[in-house]
Coordinates of C-alpha atoms in Angstrom, one line a residue:
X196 CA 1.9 -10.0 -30.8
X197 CA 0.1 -12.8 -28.7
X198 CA -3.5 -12.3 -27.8
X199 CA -4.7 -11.3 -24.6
X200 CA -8.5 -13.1 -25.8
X201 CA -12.0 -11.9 -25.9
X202 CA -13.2 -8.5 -25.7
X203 CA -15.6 -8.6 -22.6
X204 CA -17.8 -6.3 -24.2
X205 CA -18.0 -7.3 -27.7
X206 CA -16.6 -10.5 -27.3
X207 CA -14.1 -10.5 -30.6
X208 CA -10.1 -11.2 -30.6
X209 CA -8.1 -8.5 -29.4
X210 CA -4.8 -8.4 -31.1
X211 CA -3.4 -5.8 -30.2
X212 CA -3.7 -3.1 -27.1
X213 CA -5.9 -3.5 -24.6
X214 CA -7.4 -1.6 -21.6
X215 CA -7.3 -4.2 -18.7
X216 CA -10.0 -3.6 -15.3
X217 CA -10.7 -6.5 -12.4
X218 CA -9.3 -9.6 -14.5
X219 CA -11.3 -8.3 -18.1
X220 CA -10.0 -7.3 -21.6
X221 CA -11.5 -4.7 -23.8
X222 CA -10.8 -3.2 -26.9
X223 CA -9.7 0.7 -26.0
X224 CA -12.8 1.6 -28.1
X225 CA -15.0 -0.8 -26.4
X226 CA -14.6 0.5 -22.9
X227 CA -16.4 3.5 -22.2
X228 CA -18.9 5.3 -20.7
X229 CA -22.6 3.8 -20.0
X230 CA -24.1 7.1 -20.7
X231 CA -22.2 9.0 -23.5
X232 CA -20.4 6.5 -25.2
X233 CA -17.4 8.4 -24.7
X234 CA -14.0 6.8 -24.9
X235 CA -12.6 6.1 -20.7
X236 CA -9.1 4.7 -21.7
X237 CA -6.9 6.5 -19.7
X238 CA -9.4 8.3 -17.9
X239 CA -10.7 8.0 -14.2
X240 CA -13.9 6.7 -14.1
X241 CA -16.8 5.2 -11.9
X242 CA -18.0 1.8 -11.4
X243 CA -21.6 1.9 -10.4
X244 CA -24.4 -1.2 -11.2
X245 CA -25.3 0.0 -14.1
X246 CA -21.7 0.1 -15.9
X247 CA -18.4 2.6 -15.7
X248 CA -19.2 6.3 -15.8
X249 CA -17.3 9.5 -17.2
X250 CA -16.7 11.7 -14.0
X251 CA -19.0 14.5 -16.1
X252 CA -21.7 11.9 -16.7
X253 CA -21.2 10.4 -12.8
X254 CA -21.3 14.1 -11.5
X255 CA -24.5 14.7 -13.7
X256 CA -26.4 11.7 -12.2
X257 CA -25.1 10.4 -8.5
X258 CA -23.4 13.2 -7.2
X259 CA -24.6 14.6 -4.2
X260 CA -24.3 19.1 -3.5
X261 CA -22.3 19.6 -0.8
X262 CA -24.6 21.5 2.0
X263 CA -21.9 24.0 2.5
X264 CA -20.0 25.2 -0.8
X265 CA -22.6 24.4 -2.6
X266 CA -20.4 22.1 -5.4
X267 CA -20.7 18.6 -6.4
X268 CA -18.8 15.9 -4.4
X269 CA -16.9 14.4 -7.3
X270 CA -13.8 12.5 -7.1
X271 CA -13.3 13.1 -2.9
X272 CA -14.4 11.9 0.4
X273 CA -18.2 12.7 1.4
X274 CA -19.6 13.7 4.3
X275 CA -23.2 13.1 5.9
X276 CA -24.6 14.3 9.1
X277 CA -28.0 14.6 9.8
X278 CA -29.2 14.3 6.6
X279 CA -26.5 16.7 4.7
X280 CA -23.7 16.0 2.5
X281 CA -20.3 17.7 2.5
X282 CA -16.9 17.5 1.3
X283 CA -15.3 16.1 4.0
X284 CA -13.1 19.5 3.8
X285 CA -16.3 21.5 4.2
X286 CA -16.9 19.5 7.5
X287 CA -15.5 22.3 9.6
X288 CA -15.3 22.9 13.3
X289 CA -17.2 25.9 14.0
X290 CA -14.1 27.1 16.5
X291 CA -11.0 26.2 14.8
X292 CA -12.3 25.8 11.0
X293 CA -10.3 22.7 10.6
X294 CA -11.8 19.5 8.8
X295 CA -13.4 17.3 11.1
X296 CA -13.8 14.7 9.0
X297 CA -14.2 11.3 10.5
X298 CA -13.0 13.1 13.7
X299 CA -15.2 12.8 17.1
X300 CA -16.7 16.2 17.7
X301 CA -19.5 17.8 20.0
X302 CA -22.1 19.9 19.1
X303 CA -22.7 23.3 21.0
X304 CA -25.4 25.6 20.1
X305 CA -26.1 24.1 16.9
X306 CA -22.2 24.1 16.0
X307 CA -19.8 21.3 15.5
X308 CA -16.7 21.6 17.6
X309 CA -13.7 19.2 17.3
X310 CA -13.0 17.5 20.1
X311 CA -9.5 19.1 21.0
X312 CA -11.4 22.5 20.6
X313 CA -14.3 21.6 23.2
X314 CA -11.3 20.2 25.9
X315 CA -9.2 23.3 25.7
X316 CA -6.2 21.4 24.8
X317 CA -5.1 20.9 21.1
X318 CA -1.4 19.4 21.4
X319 CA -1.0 16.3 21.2
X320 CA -4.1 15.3 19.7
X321 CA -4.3 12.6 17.1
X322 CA -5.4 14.2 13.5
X323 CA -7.7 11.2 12.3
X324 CA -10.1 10.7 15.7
X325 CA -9.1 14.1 17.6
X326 CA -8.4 11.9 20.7
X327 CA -5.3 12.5 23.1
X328 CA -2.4 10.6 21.7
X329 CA 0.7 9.1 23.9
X330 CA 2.4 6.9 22.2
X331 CA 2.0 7.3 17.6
X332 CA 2.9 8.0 14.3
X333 CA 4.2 11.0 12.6
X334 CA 3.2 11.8 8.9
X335 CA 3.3 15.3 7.6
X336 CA 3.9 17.1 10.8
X337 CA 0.5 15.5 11.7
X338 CA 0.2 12.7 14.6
X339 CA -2.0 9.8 14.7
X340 CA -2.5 6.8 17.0
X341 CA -1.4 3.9 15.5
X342 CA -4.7 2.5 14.9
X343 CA -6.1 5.5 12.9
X344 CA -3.4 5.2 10.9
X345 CA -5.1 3.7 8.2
X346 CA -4.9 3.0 4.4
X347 CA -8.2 5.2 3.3
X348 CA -9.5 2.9 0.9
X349 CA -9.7 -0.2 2.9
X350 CA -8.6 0.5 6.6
X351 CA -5.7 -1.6 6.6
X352 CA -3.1 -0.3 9.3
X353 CA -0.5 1.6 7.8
X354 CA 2.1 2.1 10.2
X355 CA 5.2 0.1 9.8
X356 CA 4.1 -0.6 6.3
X357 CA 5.4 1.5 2.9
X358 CA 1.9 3.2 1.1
X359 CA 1.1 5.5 -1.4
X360 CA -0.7 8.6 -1.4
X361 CA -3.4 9.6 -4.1
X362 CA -4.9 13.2 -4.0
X363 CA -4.4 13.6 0.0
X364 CA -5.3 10.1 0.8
X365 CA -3.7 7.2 2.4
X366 CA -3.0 3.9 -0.2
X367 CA -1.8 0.3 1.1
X368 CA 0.1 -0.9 -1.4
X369 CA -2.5 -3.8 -2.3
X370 CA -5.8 -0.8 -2.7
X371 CA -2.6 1.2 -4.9
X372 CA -2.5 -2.1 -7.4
X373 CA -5.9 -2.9 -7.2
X374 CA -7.4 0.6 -8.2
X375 CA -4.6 3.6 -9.0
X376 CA -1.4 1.5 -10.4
X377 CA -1.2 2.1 -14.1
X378 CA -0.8 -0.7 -16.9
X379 CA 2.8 0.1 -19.0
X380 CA 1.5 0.5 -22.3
X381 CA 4.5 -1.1 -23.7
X382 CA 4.7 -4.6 -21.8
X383 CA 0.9 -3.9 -20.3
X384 CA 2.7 -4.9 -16.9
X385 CA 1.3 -3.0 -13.8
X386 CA 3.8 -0.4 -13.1
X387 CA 4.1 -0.4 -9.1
X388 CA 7.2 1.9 -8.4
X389 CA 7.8 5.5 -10.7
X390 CA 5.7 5.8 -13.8
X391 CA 6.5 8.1 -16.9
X392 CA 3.4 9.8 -18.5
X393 CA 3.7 10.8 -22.0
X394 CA 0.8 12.6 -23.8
X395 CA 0.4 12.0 -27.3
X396 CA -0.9 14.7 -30.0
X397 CA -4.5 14.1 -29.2
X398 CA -3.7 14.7 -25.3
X399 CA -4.2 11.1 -24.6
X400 CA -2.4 9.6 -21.7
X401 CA 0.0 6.9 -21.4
X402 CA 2.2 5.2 -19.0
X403 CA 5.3 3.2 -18.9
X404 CA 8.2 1.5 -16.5
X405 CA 10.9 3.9 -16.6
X406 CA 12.8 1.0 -18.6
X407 CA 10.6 0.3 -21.1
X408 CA 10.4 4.2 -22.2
X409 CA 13.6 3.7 -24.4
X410 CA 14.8 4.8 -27.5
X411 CA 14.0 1.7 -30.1
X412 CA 17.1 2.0 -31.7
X413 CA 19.9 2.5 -29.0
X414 CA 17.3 1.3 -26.5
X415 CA 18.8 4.3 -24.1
X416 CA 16.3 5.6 -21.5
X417 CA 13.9 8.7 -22.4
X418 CA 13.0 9.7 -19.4
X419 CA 13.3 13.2 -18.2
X420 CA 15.4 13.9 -21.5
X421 CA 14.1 15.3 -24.9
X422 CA 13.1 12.9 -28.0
X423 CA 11.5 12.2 -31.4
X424 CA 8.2 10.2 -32.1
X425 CA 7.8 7.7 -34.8
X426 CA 3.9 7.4 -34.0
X427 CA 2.1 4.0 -32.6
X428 CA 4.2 4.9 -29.1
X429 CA 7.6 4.6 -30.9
X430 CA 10.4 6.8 -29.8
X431 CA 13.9 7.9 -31.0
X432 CA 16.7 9.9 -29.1
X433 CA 17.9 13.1 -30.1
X434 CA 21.6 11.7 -31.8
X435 CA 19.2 8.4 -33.6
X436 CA 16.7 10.7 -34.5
X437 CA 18.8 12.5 -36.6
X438 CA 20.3 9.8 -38.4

């Protein structure tokens, strides 16, 4: 197996797998969490100054309580308006208790109200800025002018453009490489179409093309059907396991 260099943390050979963020190598064992040491291969984590964070540890030190449920804001969109933090699902029109989100509103009373709510006329109003739309784009039975339809990571324009969506948000394909795409762990190529997840006996995670989860002795595709395992991410299918 060729080697993929020097651990960025410990700074010895890596020889065999590795867990690959912005451009840098690391032993699986060498990349985890600044506070409790625990292991983040094949977890989500966060990237703050002072190293990558488990999502407990994160929510235990940065996260900021949501002024309405009363939760930590871990892992979604925040809100803050006058001081106050919310999940951006909290962020509720007072008339209509829909999300406001990055919507224009109005406030009456002391209440928020969404813009369509405060004109009298909710049809044909655009679901990102609340704003009358004319001329847009349809995505789940939601319309949006063109130019708020936008990639939610970076604001790139989607419209005309395939993306990818990520727990209710809007991914370019360039944010879905740069920060969701998962590495194969068979020829630790970035997988940017279907993935198959397999979870080994320890409920560890791991991806693969569709054409590189194959049988290693027939070399017949495994995904969606039932098969042995040889251990070390080696797989047989039902008729060569039972030779």
């Amino acid at each position: 197996m060729s080697s993929l260099g020097d651990c960025h943390r410990c700074e010895k050979l890596i020889s065999g797998r590795a867990v690959t963020y912005q451009d840098k190598n690391y032993h699986p064992e060498c990349f985890f969490c600044a506070q409790c040491q625990s292991s983040l291969d094949g977890l989500s984590f966060y990237v703050k100054p002072e190293g990558y964070f488990c999502t407990n540890c994160y929510g235990d030190i940065y996260a900021k309580v949501c002024d309405t449920c009363g939760e930590k804001i871990i892992g979604v969109k925040a809100m803050s308006f006058k001081g106050m933090n919310f999940h951006e699902c909290c962020f509720k029109c007072a008339n209509c208790e829909e999300a406001i989100g990055s919507k224009q509103f109005v406030q009456k009373d002391g209440k928020n109200i969404c813009l369509p709510c405060h004109s009298g006329n909710r049809e044909n109003s655009c679901a990102k800025c609340g704003a009358q739309i004319t001329e847009g784009v349809t995505y789940n039975d939601k319309s949006y002018h063109k130019d708020c339809f936008l990639c939610d990571d970076c604001s790139q324009i989607l419209a005309g453009s395939s993306f990818f969506t990520h727990e209710n948000k809007l991914i370019c394909n360039q944010c879905h490489l740069k920060t969701y795409a998962h590495t194969c762990d068979k020829c630790q190529i970035v997988i940017t179409g279907k993935s198959l997840l397999y979870k080994d006996p320890e409920e560890k995670q791991h991806y693969f093309h569709e054409d590189c989860f194959i049988c290693i002795s027939c070399s017949t595709t495994l995904g969606g059907k039932r098969f042995y395992t040889k251990g070390d991410l080696t797989f047989l299918c039902l008729d060569c396991g039972k030779v």
